[in-house]
């Protein structure tokens, strides 16, 4: 068992550098979400995200520059200057889903599945062998 203290921390941040965060390299799961919300908020074919308990992530720089979209229990945190989506607060406020593209350090975890494939962009073809689910797996 590794203690909380020795868990490596990863740094992440937005495009313009105004907002930075630190998160423990102890993600519980990671997925590629193809839903239309994830496509629109990232401008990408899908969003790779990694989930972890909310208290294991903290904003280290630019707290006042963060833009919150949503309510307390479920919201997206963007940089208010450049608009990057950094992470989302989910599951009644207990977890965060980090947008993996904003990580500057390499996490240990890898996305293990594709979700909401039923609503994926028609112009995007999934070419890996990871399991695919039409919505969220049971
Ligand atoms: Zn920014
Ligand atoms: Zn999604």
Short mmCIF file of C-alpha atoms and ligand atoms in Angstrom, two decimals:
data_model
loop_
_atom_site.label_atom_id
_atom_site.label_comp_id
_atom_site.label_asym_id
_atom_site.label_seq_id
_atom_site.Cartn_x
_atom_site.Cartn_y
_atom_site.Cartn_z
CA UNK A 1 0.00 0.00 0.00
CA UNK A 2 1.20 3.45 -0.87
CA UNK A 3 0.21 6.24 1.43
CA UNK A 4 -1.61 9.37 0.33
CA UNK A 5 1.59 11.36 0.78
CA UNK A 6 3.61 9.30 -1.65
CA UNK A 7 1.02 9.25 -4.45
CA UNK A 8 2.57 11.21 -7.32
CA UNK A 9 0.75 14.37 -8.30
CA UNK A 10 0.08 15.31 -11.89
CA UNK A 11 -0.11 18.86 -13.18
CA UNK A 12 -2.71 20.02 -15.65
CA UNK A 13 -3.70 23.33 -17.11
CA UNK A 14 -5.51 25.30 -19.76
CA UNK A 15 -4.35 26.55 -23.13
CA UNK A 16 -3.36 30.04 -22.01
CA UNK A 17 -1.80 28.95 -18.71
CA UNK A 18 -4.03 31.06 -16.46
CA UNK A 19 -5.52 28.06 -14.63
CA UNK A 20 -3.48 25.12 -13.34
CA UNK A 21 -4.48 22.18 -11.20
CA UNK A 22 -2.83 19.28 -9.40
CA UNK A 23 -4.43 15.85 -9.24
CA UNK A 24 -3.28 12.59 -7.66
CA UNK A 25 -2.12 9.96 -10.14
CA UNK A 26 -4.70 7.60 -8.68
CA UNK A 27 -7.59 7.74 -11.14
CA UNK A 28 -10.30 5.13 -10.61
CA UNK A 29 -11.33 4.82 -14.26
CA UNK A 30 -10.81 6.42 -17.63
CA UNK A 31 -13.03 6.37 -20.71
CA UNK A 32 -13.54 7.96 -24.09
CA UNK A 33 -16.96 9.60 -24.19
CA UNK A 34 -18.53 10.17 -27.59
CA UNK A 35 -21.69 11.97 -26.41
CA UNK A 36 -22.64 15.24 -28.10
CA UNK A 37 -22.00 17.27 -24.92
CA UNK A 38 -18.41 16.05 -24.70
CA UNK A 39 -17.88 16.68 -28.40
CA UNK A 40 -19.18 20.23 -28.16
CA UNK A 41 -17.39 21.24 -25.00
CA UNK A 42 -14.03 20.02 -26.33
CA UNK A 43 -14.54 20.57 -30.06
CA UNK A 44 -13.22 17.04 -30.59
CA UNK A 45 -14.50 13.70 -31.87
CA UNK A 46 -14.70 12.49 -28.28
CA UNK A 47 -13.46 13.37 -24.82
CA UNK A 48 -10.98 11.22 -22.93
CA UNK A 49 -11.64 11.68 -19.24
CA UNK A 50 -10.37 10.14 -16.02
CA UNK A 51 -12.38 9.95 -12.79
CA UNK A 52 -11.17 10.48 -9.25
CA UNK A 53 -12.55 11.60 -5.88
CA UNK A 54 -13.08 15.36 -5.93
CA UNK A 55 -10.83 16.05 -2.92
CA UNK A 56 -7.81 14.64 -4.77
CA UNK A 57 -7.80 17.53 -7.24
CA UNK A 58 -7.10 21.14 -6.42
CA UNK A 59 -6.63 24.27 -8.45
CA UNK A 60 -3.08 25.49 -7.83
CA UNK A 61 -3.15 28.64 -9.91
CA UNK A 62 -5.80 30.97 -11.30
CA UNK A 63 -8.73 29.96 -9.10
CA UNK A 64 -10.30 33.36 -9.78
CA UNK A 65 -9.93 32.85 -13.54
CA UNK A 66 -11.94 29.61 -13.54
CA UNK A 67 -15.33 29.66 -15.20
CA UNK A 68 -17.98 27.38 -13.73
CA UNK A 69 -20.70 26.08 -16.06
CA UNK A 70 -23.50 24.32 -14.20
CA UNK A 71 -24.57 24.03 -10.58
CA UNK A 72 -22.71 23.02 -7.40
CA UNK A 73 -23.29 19.27 -7.70
CA UNK A 74 -22.61 18.98 -11.43
CA UNK A 75 -20.58 21.49 -13.37
CA UNK A 76 -17.78 21.97 -15.85
CA UNK A 77 -14.72 24.01 -14.93
CA UNK A 78 -13.22 25.99 -17.81
CA UNK A 79 -10.59 28.67 -17.99
CA UNK A 80 -12.50 31.94 -18.19
CA UNK A 81 -9.85 33.42 -20.49
CA UNK A 82 -9.10 30.75 -23.12
CA UNK A 83 -12.12 28.50 -22.54
CA UNK A 84 -10.32 25.16 -22.10
CA UNK A 85 -12.42 22.54 -20.35
CA UNK A 86 -10.29 21.36 -17.42
CA UNK A 87 -12.58 19.01 -15.52
CA UNK A 88 -16.17 18.33 -14.58
CA UNK A 89 -17.64 17.85 -11.12
CA UNK A 90 -19.98 14.84 -11.27
CA UNK A 91 -21.76 12.19 -9.20
CA UNK A 92 -23.46 14.62 -6.78
CA UNK A 93 -20.28 16.59 -6.35
CA UNK A 94 -18.18 13.67 -5.10
CA UNK A 95 -16.04 12.97 -8.17
CA UNK A 96 -14.27 14.91 -10.86
CA UNK A 97 -13.83 13.85 -14.46
CA UNK A 98 -10.54 15.32 -15.62
CA UNK A 99 -10.35 16.16 -19.33
CA UNK A 100 -7.21 14.13 -20.01
CA UNK A 101 -6.10 16.42 -22.80
CA UNK A 102 -5.36 19.13 -20.21
CA UNK A 103 -2.89 16.95 -18.28
CA UNK A 104 0.69 18.11 -18.77
CA UNK A 105 2.09 15.04 -17.03
CA UNK A 106 1.43 11.48 -18.13
CA UNK A 107 -1.08 9.61 -15.98
CA UNK A 108 -0.67 5.91 -15.22
CA UNK A 109 -4.21 5.09 -16.31
CA UNK A 110 -5.38 4.60 -19.91
CA UNK A 111 -8.95 4.84 -21.22
CA UNK A 112 -10.45 1.35 -21.04
CA UNK A 113 -13.64 1.73 -23.10
CA UNK A 114 -15.69 3.90 -25.42
CA UNK A 115 -19.02 5.13 -24.08
CA UNK A 116 -22.05 6.79 -25.71
CA UNK A 117 -20.91 5.31 -28.99
CA UNK A 118 -24.59 5.33 -30.00
CA UNK A 119 -24.35 9.10 -30.45
CA UNK A 120 -20.81 9.36 -31.77
CA UNK A 121 -19.87 11.61 -34.67
CA UNK A 122 -20.58 9.82 -37.97
CA UNK A 123 -17.35 11.18 -39.42
CA UNK A 124 -15.26 9.54 -36.73
CA UNK A 125 -14.25 5.89 -36.92
CA UNK A 126 -13.12 4.01 -33.80
CA UNK A 127 -10.11 1.94 -34.83
CA UNK A 128 -8.94 0.39 -31.56
CA UNK A 129 -10.13 -2.79 -29.86
CA UNK A 130 -11.47 -1.26 -26.64
CA UNK A 131 -15.03 -2.28 -25.71
CA UNK A 132 -17.76 -0.01 -27.03
CA UNK A 133 -21.04 0.83 -25.28
CA UNK A 134 -24.00 2.63 -26.80
CA UNK A 135 -24.50 4.56 -23.57
CA UNK A 136 -23.00 4.22 -20.11
CA UNK A 137 -22.21 0.58 -19.25
CA UNK A 138 -24.31 -1.00 -16.48
ZN1 LIG B 1 -6.69 29.59 -20.09
ZN1 LIG B 2 -19.86 12.64 -22.73
#
